[in-house]
């Protein structure tokens, strides 16, 4: 399994029609199918997570080269569409906006270059937290209560949810700009901080951030279809460390752990 795992995303991309995959038995099978293919490792990009992406991309590129495959590292910039013509496959090692939100996926689709990861629609919907929430609610999937605030609005929206709350930009990486607010005095500064990191536009106004219910109860519960969030004690250690900053009464602007 360890021999095959690093190559599975590439094998999947090779087989895509876009959603078609096949069972892989051995690493040798994967290598045979990828030989003679020029693999472009897309990294860097224009988002706030550029530096993390460069680290990811370098590791991916070196791993592919160790397998004896033909790979080239590509630092993604505004001219990326004109620089992809000579690759057969793309390994997307981009993080954040333009790399995980369906943008680079759309370019690759247009150029008919197979790529790793989800397609345009899946990437776009999953990256936008508001769209994800709306889909969950529509299909009856339990999700924490939430509220959307606009970056630019004529009349400020009144907060309907009680503290503590998780606040974050609606369209950034999973932990970029995340803040857990327990103190009323921290609310407005936190809201503005999330707004400053938002890039998306909808109906002429930017979605700045959303807030959803935060729970530190001793156990998770499903009360009549209403979800109680995972308790802090069950979160990964690095995320617990970020949350711990809130115990001192200061907003915790956690960086992406990568």
Coordinates of N, CA and C in Angstrom, one line a residue:
X1 N 0.8 -1.2 0.0 CA 0.0 0.0 0.0 C 0.9 1.3 0.0
X2 N 1.9 1.3 0.8 CA 2.8 2.4 0.9 C 3.5 2.7 -0.5
X3 N 3.7 1.6 -1.2 CA 4.3 1.8 -2.5 C 3.4 2.5 -3.5
X4 N 2.1 2.2 -3.4 CA 1.1 2.7 -4.3 C 0.6 4.1 -4.0
X5 N 0.5 4.4 -2.7 CA -0.2 5.6 -2.2 C 0.2 6.9 -2.9
X6 N 1.5 7.2 -3.0 CA 1.9 8.5 -3.6 C 1.4 8.7 -5.0
X7 N 1.1 7.6 -5.7 CA 0.8 7.7 -7.1 C -0.7 7.6 -7.4
X8 N -1.5 7.3 -6.4 CA -2.9 7.1 -6.6 C -3.6 8.4 -7.2
X9 N -3.3 9.6 -6.7 CA -4.0 10.8 -7.3 C -3.7 10.9 -8.8
X10 N -2.4 10.6 -9.2 CA -2.1 10.7 -10.6 C -2.8 9.6 -11.4
X11 N -2.9 8.4 -10.9 CA -3.5 7.3 -11.6 C -5.0 7.7 -11.8
X12 N -5.6 8.2 -10.8 CA -7.0 8.6 -10.9 C -7.2 9.7 -11.9
X13 N -6.3 10.7 -12.0 CA -6.4 11.7 -13.0 C -6.2 11.1 -14.4
X14 N -5.3 10.2 -14.5 CA -5.1 9.5 -15.8 C -6.3 8.8 -16.3
X15 N -7.1 8.2 -15.4 CA -8.3 7.5 -15.8 C -9.5 8.3 -16.0
X16 N -9.5 9.6 -15.5 CA -10.7 10.4 -15.4 C -11.3 10.6 -16.8
X17 N -12.7 10.5 -16.6 CA -13.4 10.8 -17.8 C -14.3 12.0 -17.6
X18 N -14.6 12.6 -16.3 CA -13.8 13.0 -15.2 C -14.0 12.1 -13.9
X19 N -15.0 11.4 -13.8 CA -15.2 10.7 -12.5 C -14.9 9.2 -12.5
X20 N -14.3 8.7 -13.6 CA -14.0 7.3 -13.7 C -12.7 7.0 -13.0
X21 N -12.7 5.9 -12.2 CA -11.5 5.4 -11.6 C -11.4 3.9 -11.8
X22 N -10.3 3.3 -11.5 CA -10.1 1.9 -11.6 C -9.3 1.4 -10.4
X23 N -9.4 0.1 -10.1 CA -8.7 -0.5 -9.0 C -7.3 -0.6 -9.3
X24 N -6.4 -0.2 -8.4 CA -5.0 -0.4 -8.6 C -4.5 -1.5 -7.7
X25 N -3.8 -2.5 -8.3 CA -3.3 -3.6 -7.6 C -1.9 -3.4 -7.1
X26 N -1.0 -2.9 -7.9 CA 0.4 -2.8 -7.5 C 1.0 -1.4 -8.0
X27 N 2.0 -1.0 -7.3 CA 2.7 0.2 -7.6 C 3.3 0.1 -9.0
X28 N 3.7 -1.0 -9.4 CA 4.3 -1.2 -10.8 C 3.2 -0.9 -11.9
X29 N 2.0 -1.3 -11.6 CA 0.9 -1.1 -12.6 C 0.7 0.4 -12.8
X30 N 0.7 1.2 -11.7 CA 0.6 2.6 -11.8 C 1.7 3.2 -12.5
X31 N 3.0 2.8 -12.2 CA 4.1 3.4 -12.9 C 4.1 3.1 -14.4
X32 N 3.7 1.9 -14.8 CA 3.6 1.6 -16.2 C 2.7 2.5 -16.9
X33 N 1.6 2.8 -16.3 CA 0.6 3.7 -17.0 C 1.0 5.1 -17.0
X34 N 1.9 5.5 -16.1 CA 2.3 6.9 -16.1 C 3.6 7.2 -16.8
X35 N 4.3 6.1 -17.2 CA 5.5 6.3 -17.9 C 5.2 7.0 -19.3
X36 N 6.1 7.9 -19.7 CA 5.9 8.6 -20.9 C 5.0 9.8 -20.8
X37 N 4.4 10.0 -19.6 CA 3.5 11.1 -19.4 C 4.3 12.2 -18.7
X38 N 4.1 13.4 -19.2 CA 4.8 14.6 -18.5 C 3.8 15.1 -17.5
X39 N 4.3 15.1 -16.2 CA 3.4 15.5 -15.1 C 3.8 16.9 -14.6
X40 N 2.9 17.8 -14.6 CA 3.1 19.1 -14.1 C 2.6 19.2 -12.7
X41 N 3.5 19.6 -11.8 CA 3.1 19.8 -10.4 C 2.8 21.3 -10.2
X42 N 1.6 21.6 -10.0 CA 1.2 23.0 -9.9 C 1.3 23.5 -8.4
X43 N 2.0 24.5 -8.2 CA 2.3 25.0 -6.8 C 2.4 26.5 -6.7
X44 N 2.5 27.0 -5.5 CA 2.6 28.4 -5.3 C 1.3 29.1 -5.4
X45 N 1.0 29.7 -6.6 CA -0.2 30.4 -6.8 C -0.3 31.8 -6.2
X46 N -1.5 32.4 -6.2 CA -1.7 33.8 -5.8 C -2.4 34.0 -4.5
X47 N -2.7 32.9 -3.8 CA -3.5 33.0 -2.6 C -2.6 33.3 -1.3
X48 N -3.3 33.5 -0.2 CA -2.5 33.8 1.0 C -1.8 32.6 1.5
X49 N -2.1 31.4 0.9 CA -1.4 30.2 1.3 C -0.3 29.8 0.4
X50 N 0.2 30.7 -0.4 CA 1.3 30.5 -1.4 C 2.5 29.7 -0.8
X51 N 3.0 30.2 0.3 CA 4.2 29.6 0.9 C 4.0 28.1 1.3
X52 N 2.8 27.8 1.8 CA 2.5 26.4 2.2 C 2.4 25.6 1.0
X53 N 1.8 26.1 -0.1 CA 1.7 25.4 -1.3 C 3.1 25.1 -2.0
X54 N 4.0 26.0 -1.9 CA 5.3 25.8 -2.4 C 6.0 24.6 -1.7
X55 N 5.8 24.5 -0.4 CA 6.4 23.4 0.4 C 5.7 22.1 -0.1
X56 N 4.4 22.1 -0.2 CA 3.7 20.9 -0.6 C 4.1 20.5 -2.0
X57 N 4.2 21.4 -2.9 CA 4.5 21.2 -4.3 C 5.9 20.6 -4.4
X58 N 6.9 21.1 -3.7 CA 8.2 20.6 -3.7 C 8.3 19.1 -3.3
X59 N 7.6 18.8 -2.2 CA 7.6 17.4 -1.7 C 6.9 16.5 -2.7
X60 N 5.8 16.9 -3.4 CA 5.2 16.1 -4.4 C 6.1 15.9 -5.6
X61 N 6.7 17.0 -6.1 CA 7.6 16.9 -7.2 C 8.7 15.9 -6.9
X62 N 9.4 16.0 -5.8 CA 10.5 15.1 -5.5 C 10.0 13.7 -5.3
X63 N 8.9 13.4 -4.8 CA 8.3 12.1 -4.7 C 8.1 11.5 -6.0
X64 N 7.5 12.2 -7.0 CA 7.3 11.7 -8.3 C 8.6 11.4 -9.0
X65 N 9.6 12.3 -8.9 CA 10.8 12.1 -9.5 C 11.5 10.9 -9.0
X66 N 11.4 10.6 -7.7 CA 12.0 9.4 -7.1 C 11.4 8.1 -7.7
X67 N 10.2 8.2 -8.2 CA 9.6 7.0 -8.9 C 10.1 6.9 -10.3
X68 N 10.9 7.8 -10.8 CA 11.4 7.7 -12.1 C 10.5 8.2 -13.2
X69 N 9.6 9.0 -12.8 CA 8.6 9.6 -13.7 C 9.0 11.0 -14.2
X70 N 8.5 11.4 -15.3 CA 8.8 12.7 -15.9 C 7.9 13.8 -15.2
X71 N 8.5 14.7 -14.5 CA 7.8 15.7 -13.8 C 8.4 17.1 -13.9
X72 N 7.6 18.1 -13.9 CA 8.1 19.5 -13.9 C 7.3 20.3 -12.9
X73 N 8.0 21.1 -12.2 CA 7.4 22.0 -11.2 C 7.0 23.3 -11.9
X74 N 5.7 23.7 -11.6 CA 5.2 24.9 -12.2 C 4.7 25.8 -11.1
X75 N 5.3 27.0 -11.0 CA 4.9 28.0 -10.1 C 3.7 28.8 -10.8
X76 N 2.5 28.7 -10.2 CA 1.4 29.2 -10.9 C 1.3 30.7 -10.7
X77 N 1.1 31.4 -11.9 CA 1.0 32.9 -11.9 C -0.2 33.2 -12.8
X78 N -0.3 34.5 -13.1 CA -1.5 35.0 -13.9 C -1.4 34.5 -15.4
X79 N -0.3 34.0 -15.8 CA -0.1 33.5 -17.1 C -0.2 32.0 -17.2
X80 N -0.7 31.4 -16.2 CA -0.6 29.9 -16.1 C -1.3 29.2 -17.3
X81 N -2.3 29.7 -17.8 CA -3.0 29.0 -18.9 C -2.1 28.9 -20.1
X82 N -1.2 29.8 -20.3 CA -0.3 29.7 -21.5 C 0.9 28.8 -21.3
X83 N 1.0 28.3 -20.0 CA 2.2 27.6 -19.7 C 2.0 26.1 -19.4
X84 N 0.8 25.6 -19.8 CA 0.4 24.3 -19.5 C 0.3 23.4 -20.7
X85 N 0.7 23.9 -21.9 CA 0.4 23.2 -23.1 C 1.3 21.9 -23.3
X86 N 2.4 21.8 -22.6 CA 3.3 20.7 -22.9 C 3.2 19.6 -21.8
X87 N 2.2 19.7 -20.9 CA 2.1 18.6 -19.9 C 0.9 17.7 -20.2
X88 N 1.0 16.4 -19.7 CA -0.1 15.5 -20.0 C -1.0 15.3 -18.8
X89 N -0.5 15.5 -17.6 CA -1.2 15.4 -16.3 C -0.8 16.5 -15.4
X90 N -1.8 16.9 -14.6 CA -1.5 18.0 -13.6 C -1.7 17.5 -12.2
X91 N -0.7 17.6 -11.3 CA -0.9 17.3 -9.9 C -1.1 18.7 -9.2
X92 N -2.3 18.9 -8.7 CA -2.6 20.2 -8.1 C -2.1 20.2 -6.7
X93 N -1.1 21.0 -6.4 CA -0.6 21.1 -5.0 C -0.8 22.6 -4.5
X94 N -1.8 23.2 -5.1 CA -2.2 24.6 -4.7 C -3.1 24.6 -3.5
X95 N -3.0 25.6 -2.7 CA -3.8 25.8 -1.5 C -4.6 27.1 -1.6
X96 N -5.8 27.1 -1.1 CA -6.6 28.3 -1.0 C -7.2 28.8 -2.3
X97 N -7.6 30.1 -2.4 CA -8.3 30.6 -3.5 C -7.5 30.4 -4.8
X98 N -8.2 30.2 -5.9 CA -7.7 30.0 -7.2 C -7.1 28.6 -7.4
X99 N -6.9 27.9 -6.3 CA -6.3 26.6 -6.5 C -7.2 25.5 -6.0
X100 N -8.1 25.8 -5.0 CA -9.0 24.8 -4.5 C -10.4 25.1 -4.7
X101 N -10.7 26.3 -5.4 CA -12.1 26.8 -5.5 C -12.7 26.5 -6.9
X102 N -12.0 25.7 -7.7 CA -12.6 25.4 -9.0 C -11.9 26.2 -10.1
X103 N -11.2 27.2 -9.8 CA -10.6 28.1 -10.8 C -9.5 27.4 -11.7
X104 N -8.5 26.9 -11.1 CA -7.5 26.2 -11.8 C -8.1 24.9 -12.5
X105 N -9.0 24.3 -11.8 CA -9.7 23.1 -12.3 C -10.4 23.5 -13.7
X106 N -11.0 24.6 -13.7 CA -11.7 25.1 -14.9 C -10.7 25.3 -16.1
X107 N -9.6 25.9 -15.8 CA -8.6 26.1 -16.8 C -8.1 24.7 -17.4
X108 N -7.9 23.8 -16.5 CA -7.4 22.5 -16.9 C -8.5 21.7 -17.7
X109 N -9.7 21.9 -17.3 CA -10.8 21.3 -18.1 C -10.8 21.8 -19.5
X110 N -10.7 23.1 -19.6 CA -10.8 23.8 -20.9 C -9.6 23.3 -21.8
X111 N -8.5 23.1 -21.2 CA -7.3 22.6 -21.9 C -7.3 21.1 -22.1
X112 N -8.3 20.4 -21.5 CA -8.4 19.0 -21.6 C -7.2 18.3 -21.0
X113 N -6.7 18.8 -19.9 CA -5.6 18.2 -19.2 C -6.1 17.5 -17.9
X114 N -6.0 16.2 -17.8 CA -6.4 15.5 -16.6 C -5.7 16.0 -15.4
X115 N -6.4 16.0 -14.2 CA -5.8 16.6 -13.0 C -6.2 15.9 -11.8
X116 N -5.5 16.0 -10.7 CA -5.8 15.4 -9.4 C -6.9 16.1 -8.7
X117 N -7.6 15.5 -7.8 CA -8.6 16.1 -7.0 C -10.0 16.2 -7.6
X118 N -10.8 17.0 -6.9 CA -12.2 17.1 -7.4 C -12.3 18.0 -8.6
X119 N -13.5 18.0 -9.2 CA -13.7 18.8 -10.4 C -14.1 20.2 -10.1
X120 N -14.6 20.9 -11.1 CA -14.8 22.3 -11.0 C -16.0 22.6 -10.0
X121 N -17.1 21.9 -10.2 CA -18.3 22.2 -9.4 C -18.0 21.7 -7.9
X122 N -17.5 20.5 -7.7 CA -17.2 20.0 -6.4 C -16.3 20.9 -5.6
X123 N -15.2 21.4 -6.3 CA -14.2 22.3 -5.7 C -14.9 23.6 -5.3
X124 N -15.6 24.1 -6.2 CA -16.3 25.4 -5.9 C -17.2 25.4 -4.8
X125 N -18.1 24.4 -4.8 CA -19.1 24.3 -3.7 C -18.5 24.0 -2.3
X126 N -17.5 23.1 -2.3 CA -16.8 22.8 -1.1 C -16.0 23.9 -0.5
X127 N -15.4 24.7 -1.4 CA -14.5 25.8 -0.9 C -15.4 26.9 -0.3
X128 N -16.5 27.2 -0.9 CA -17.4 28.3 -0.4 C -18.2 27.8 0.8
X129 N -17.9 28.2 2.0 CA -18.6 27.7 3.2 C -20.1 27.9 3.2
X130 N -20.5 29.0 2.7 CA -21.9 29.3 2.6 C -22.7 28.4 1.7
X131 N -22.1 28.1 0.5 CA -22.7 27.2 -0.4 C -22.8 25.8 0.2
X132 N -21.7 25.4 0.9 CA -21.7 24.1 1.6 C -22.8 24.0 2.6
X133 N -23.0 25.0 3.4 CA -24.0 25.0 4.4 C -25.4 24.9 3.8
X134 N -25.6 25.7 2.8 CA -26.9 25.7 2.1 C -27.2 24.3 1.6
X135 N -26.2 23.6 1.0 CA -26.5 22.3 0.5 C -26.8 21.3 1.6
X136 N -26.0 21.4 2.7 CA -26.3 20.5 3.8 C -27.7 20.7 4.3
X137 N -28.2 21.9 4.5 CA -29.5 22.2 4.9 C -30.6 21.6 4.0
X138 N -30.3 21.9 2.7 CA -31.3 21.4 1.7 C -31.5 19.9 1.7
X139 N -30.4 19.2 1.9 CA -30.5 17.7 1.9 C -30.7 17.1 3.3
X140 N -31.0 18.0 4.2 CA -31.3 17.5 5.6 C -30.1 16.9 6.3
X141 N -28.9 17.3 6.0 CA -27.7 16.9 6.7 C -27.5 17.8 7.9
X142 N -27.4 17.3 9.1 CA -27.2 18.1 10.3 C -26.0 19.0 10.2
X143 N -26.1 20.3 10.5 CA -25.0 21.2 10.5 C -25.3 22.3 11.5
X144 N -24.2 22.9 12.0 CA -24.4 23.9 13.1 C -25.2 25.1 12.5
X145 N -25.9 25.7 13.4 CA -26.6 27.0 13.0 C -25.6 28.0 12.6
X146 N -25.9 28.9 11.6 CA -25.0 29.8 11.1 C -25.7 31.1 10.7
X147 N -24.9 32.1 10.5 CA -25.4 33.4 10.0 C -24.4 34.1 9.1
X148 N -24.8 34.7 8.0 CA -23.9 35.3 7.1 C -23.9 36.8 7.2
X149 N -22.8 37.4 7.2 CA -22.6 38.9 7.2 C -21.9 39.3 6.0
X150 N -22.4 40.4 5.4 CA -21.9 41.0 4.2 C -20.8 41.9 4.4
X151 N -19.8 41.9 3.5 CA -18.6 42.8 3.7 C -19.1 44.3 3.6
X152 N -20.0 44.5 2.6 CA -20.5 45.9 2.4 C -22.0 45.8 2.4
X153 N -22.6 46.4 3.4 CA -24.0 46.4 3.5 C -24.5 47.8 4.0
X154 N -25.7 48.2 3.5 CA -26.1 49.5 3.9 C -26.5 49.6 5.4
X155 N -27.1 48.5 5.8 CA -27.5 48.5 7.2 C -26.9 47.2 7.9
X156 N -26.2 47.4 9.0 CA -25.4 46.3 9.6 C -26.4 45.3 10.1
X157 N -26.1 44.0 9.7 CA -26.9 42.9 10.1 C -26.7 42.6 11.6
X158 N -27.9 42.5 12.3 CA -27.8 42.2 13.7 C -27.5 40.7 14.0
X159 N -26.6 40.5 14.9 CA -26.2 39.1 15.1 C -27.4 38.4 15.9
X160 N -27.8 37.2 15.3 CA -28.9 36.5 15.9 C -28.4 35.3 16.8
X161 N -27.2 34.9 16.7 CA -26.6 33.8 17.4 C -25.9 34.3 18.7
X162 N -26.0 33.5 19.7 CA -25.4 33.8 21.0 C -23.9 33.3 21.0
X163 N -23.1 34.0 21.7 CA -21.7 33.6 21.9 C -21.7 32.3 22.8
X164 N -20.7 31.5 22.6 CA -19.5 31.6 21.8 C -19.8 31.2 20.3
X165 N -19.1 31.8 19.4 CA -19.3 31.5 18.0 C -17.9 31.3 17.3
X166 N -18.0 30.6 16.2 CA -16.8 30.5 15.3 C -17.0 31.4 14.2
X167 N -16.1 32.3 13.9 CA -16.2 33.3 12.8 C -15.1 33.1 11.8
X168 N -15.4 33.1 10.5 CA -14.3 33.0 9.5 C -14.8 33.5 8.2
X169 N -13.8 33.8 7.3 CA -14.2 34.2 5.9 C -15.0 33.1 5.3
X170 N -15.9 33.4 4.4 CA -16.6 32.4 3.7 C -15.9 31.6 2.6
X171 N -14.8 32.2 2.2 CA -14.1 31.6 1.0 C -12.6 31.6 1.2
X172 N -12.1 31.1 2.3 CA -10.7 30.9 2.5 C -10.4 29.5 2.9
X173 N -9.1 29.1 3.1 CA -8.8 27.8 3.5 C -9.5 27.4 4.8
X174 N -9.4 26.1 5.2 CA -10.2 25.7 6.4 C -9.9 26.4 7.7
X175 N -8.7 26.9 7.8 CA -8.4 27.6 9.1 C -7.8 29.0 8.9
X176 N -7.9 29.5 7.7 CA -7.4 30.9 7.5 C -8.4 31.8 8.0
X177 N -8.0 32.7 8.9 CA -8.8 33.7 9.5 C -9.8 33.2 10.5
X178 N -9.7 32.0 11.0 CA -10.7 31.5 11.9 C -10.5 32.1 13.3
X179 N -11.6 32.4 13.9 CA -11.6 33.0 15.3 C -12.8 32.4 16.1
X180 N -12.5 32.1 17.3 CA -13.6 31.6 18.2 C -13.8 32.8 19.2
X181 N -15.0 33.3 19.1 CA -15.3 34.5 19.9 C -16.2 34.1 21.1
X182 N -15.7 34.4 22.3 CA -16.4 34.1 23.5 C -16.8 35.4 24.2
X183 N -16.1 36.5 23.9 CA -16.3 37.8 24.6 C -17.0 38.8 23.7
X184 N -18.0 39.4 24.1 CA -18.8 40.4 23.3 C -17.9 41.5 22.8
X185 N -16.9 41.9 23.6 CA -16.0 43.0 23.2 C -15.2 42.6 22.0
X186 N -15.0 41.4 21.7 CA -14.2 40.9 20.6 C -14.9 40.8 19.3
X187 N -16.3 40.9 19.4 CA -17.1 40.5 18.2 C -16.8 41.4 17.0
X188 N -16.9 42.7 17.1 CA -16.8 43.6 15.9 C -15.4 43.5 15.3
X189 N -14.4 43.5 16.1 CA -13.0 43.4 15.5 C -12.8 42.1 14.8
X190 N -13.4 41.1 15.3 CA -13.3 39.7 14.7 C -14.1 39.7 13.4
X191 N -15.2 40.3 13.4 CA -16.0 40.3 12.1 C -15.3 41.1 11.0
X192 N -14.7 42.2 11.4 CA -13.9 43.0 10.4 C -12.7 42.3 9.9
X193 N -12.1 41.5 10.8 CA -10.9 40.8 10.4 C -11.2 39.7 9.4
X194 N -12.3 39.0 9.6 CA -12.8 38.0 8.6 C -13.2 38.6 7.3
X195 N -13.8 39.8 7.4 CA -14.2 40.5 6.2 C -13.0 40.9 5.3
X196 N -11.9 41.3 6.0 CA -10.7 41.7 5.3 C -10.1 40.6 4.5
X197 N -10.4 39.3 4.8 CA -9.8 38.2 4.1 C -10.7 37.6 3.0
X198 N -11.9 38.2 2.9 CA -12.8 37.6 1.9 C -12.6 38.1 0.5
X199 N -12.7 37.2 -0.5 CA -12.4 37.6 -1.9 C -13.7 37.5 -2.8
X200 N -14.6 36.7 -2.3 CA -15.7 36.4 -3.3 C -16.7 37.6 -3.4
X201 N -17.4 37.6 -4.5 CA -18.4 38.6 -4.8 C -19.8 37.9 -5.1
X202 N -20.8 38.4 -4.6 CA -22.1 37.9 -4.9 C -23.1 39.0 -4.9
X203 N -23.9 39.2 -6.0 CA -24.8 40.3 -6.1 C -24.2 41.7 -5.8
X204 N -23.0 41.8 -6.2 CA -22.3 43.1 -6.1 C -21.7 43.4 -4.7
X205 N -21.9 42.5 -3.8 CA -21.3 42.7 -2.5 C -20.5 41.5 -2.0
X206 N -19.4 41.7 -1.3 CA -18.6 40.6 -0.9 C -19.2 39.9 0.3
X207 N -19.2 38.5 0.3 CA -19.5 37.8 1.5 C -18.3 37.9 2.4
X208 N -18.5 38.4 3.6 CA -17.3 38.6 4.4 C -17.0 37.5 5.3
X209 N -18.0 37.0 6.0 CA -17.7 35.9 6.9 C -19.0 35.3 7.3
X210 N -18.9 34.1 8.0 CA -20.1 33.6 8.6 C -19.8 33.1 10.0
X211 N -20.8 33.1 10.8 CA -20.5 32.6 12.2 C -21.4 31.4 12.4
X212 N -20.9 30.4 13.1 CA -21.8 29.3 13.4 C -21.5 28.8 14.9
X213 N -22.5 28.1 15.4 CA -22.5 27.8 16.8 C -21.3 27.0 17.2
X214 N -20.7 27.3 18.3 CA -19.5 26.6 18.8 C -19.9 26.0 20.1
X215 N -19.4 24.7 20.3 CA -19.8 24.0 21.6 C -18.5 23.4 22.2
X216 N -18.4 23.5 23.5 CA -17.3 22.8 24.2 C -17.9 21.9 25.2
X217 N -19.1 21.3 24.9 CA -19.7 20.4 25.8 C -18.9 19.1 26.0
X218 N -19.1 18.4 27.0 CA -18.3 17.2 27.2 C -18.5 16.1 26.2
X219 N -19.7 16.1 25.5 CA -19.9 15.1 24.5 C -20.8 15.6 23.4
X220 N -20.6 15.1 22.2 CA -21.4 15.5 21.1 C -22.8 14.8 21.1
X221 N -23.8 15.5 20.7 CA -25.1 15.0 20.8 C -25.9 15.4 19.5
X222 N -26.9 14.6 19.2 CA -27.8 14.9 18.1 C -29.2 15.0 18.7
X223 N -29.6 16.2 18.9 CA -30.9 16.4 19.6 C -32.0 16.7 18.6
X224 N -32.7 15.7 18.3 CA -33.8 15.8 17.3 C -33.4 16.4 16.0
X225 N -32.3 15.9 15.5 CA -31.8 16.4 14.2 C -31.0 17.7 14.2
X226 N -30.8 18.3 15.5 CA -30.0 19.5 15.6 C -28.7 19.0 16.1
X227 N -27.6 19.4 15.4 CA -26.3 18.9 15.7 C -25.6 19.7 16.8
X228 N -25.1 19.0 17.8 CA -24.2 19.6 18.7 C -22.8 19.4 18.2
X229 N -21.9 20.4 18.2 CA -20.6 20.3 17.6 C -19.7 19.4 18.4
X230 N -18.6 19.0 17.8 CA -17.6 18.2 18.4 C -17.0 19.0 19.6
X231 N -16.8 18.4 20.7 CA -16.2 19.0 21.9 C -14.7 19.3 21.6
X232 N -14.2 20.4 22.2 CA -12.8 20.7 22.0 C -11.9 19.6 22.3
X233 N -12.2 18.8 23.3 CA -11.3 17.7 23.7 C -11.1 16.7 22.6
X234 N -11.9 16.6 21.6 CA -11.8 15.6 20.5 C -11.2 16.2 19.3
X235 N -10.8 17.5 19.3 CA -10.2 18.1 18.1 C -8.7 17.8 18.1
X236 N -8.1 17.9 16.9 CA -6.7 17.6 16.8 C -5.9 18.6 17.7
X237 N -4.7 18.1 18.1 CA -3.9 18.8 19.1 C -3.5 20.3 18.6
X238 N -3.2 20.4 17.3 CA -2.8 21.8 16.8 C -4.0 22.7 16.8
X239 N -5.2 22.2 16.6 CA -6.3 23.1 16.6 C -6.7 23.4 18.0
X240 N -6.6 22.4 18.9 CA -6.8 22.7 20.4 C -5.9 23.8 20.9
X241 N -4.7 23.8 20.4 CA -3.7 24.8 20.8 C -4.1 26.2 20.3
X242 N -4.7 26.3 19.1 CA -5.2 27.5 18.6 C -6.3 28.0 19.4
X243 N -7.2 27.1 19.8 CA -8.4 27.5 20.5 C -8.0 28.0 21.9
X244 N -6.9 27.4 22.5 CA -6.5 27.7 23.8 C -6.2 29.2 24.0
X245 N -5.8 29.9 22.9 CA -5.6 31.3 22.9 C -6.8 32.1 23.4
X246 N -8.0 31.6 23.1 CA -9.2 32.3 23.5 C -9.5 32.2 25.0
X247 N -8.8 31.3 25.7 CA -9.1 31.3 27.1 C -8.5 32.5 27.8
X248 N -7.6 33.2 27.1 CA -7.0 34.4 27.7 C -7.9 35.6 27.4
X249 N -9.0 35.4 26.7 CA -9.9 36.5 26.3 C -9.5 37.2 25.1
X250 N -8.6 36.7 24.3 CA -8.2 37.4 23.1 C -8.7 36.6 21.8
X251 N -9.1 37.4 20.8 CA -9.5 36.6 19.5 C -8.3 35.8 19.0
X252 N -8.6 34.6 18.6 CA -7.6 33.7 18.1 C -7.7 33.6 16.6
X253 N -6.7 34.3 15.9 CA -6.7 34.2 14.5 C -5.7 33.1 14.1
X254 N -6.2 31.9 13.9 CA -5.3 30.8 13.7 C -4.8 30.8 12.3
X255 N -3.5 30.5 12.1 CA -2.9 30.3 10.8 C -3.2 28.9 10.3
X256 N -3.2 28.7 9.0 CA -3.4 27.4 8.4 C -2.3 26.5 8.8
X257 N -2.5 25.3 9.5 CA -1.5 24.4 9.8 C -0.8 23.8 8.7
X258 N -1.4 23.9 7.5 CA -0.8 23.3 6.3 C -1.1 21.9 6.2

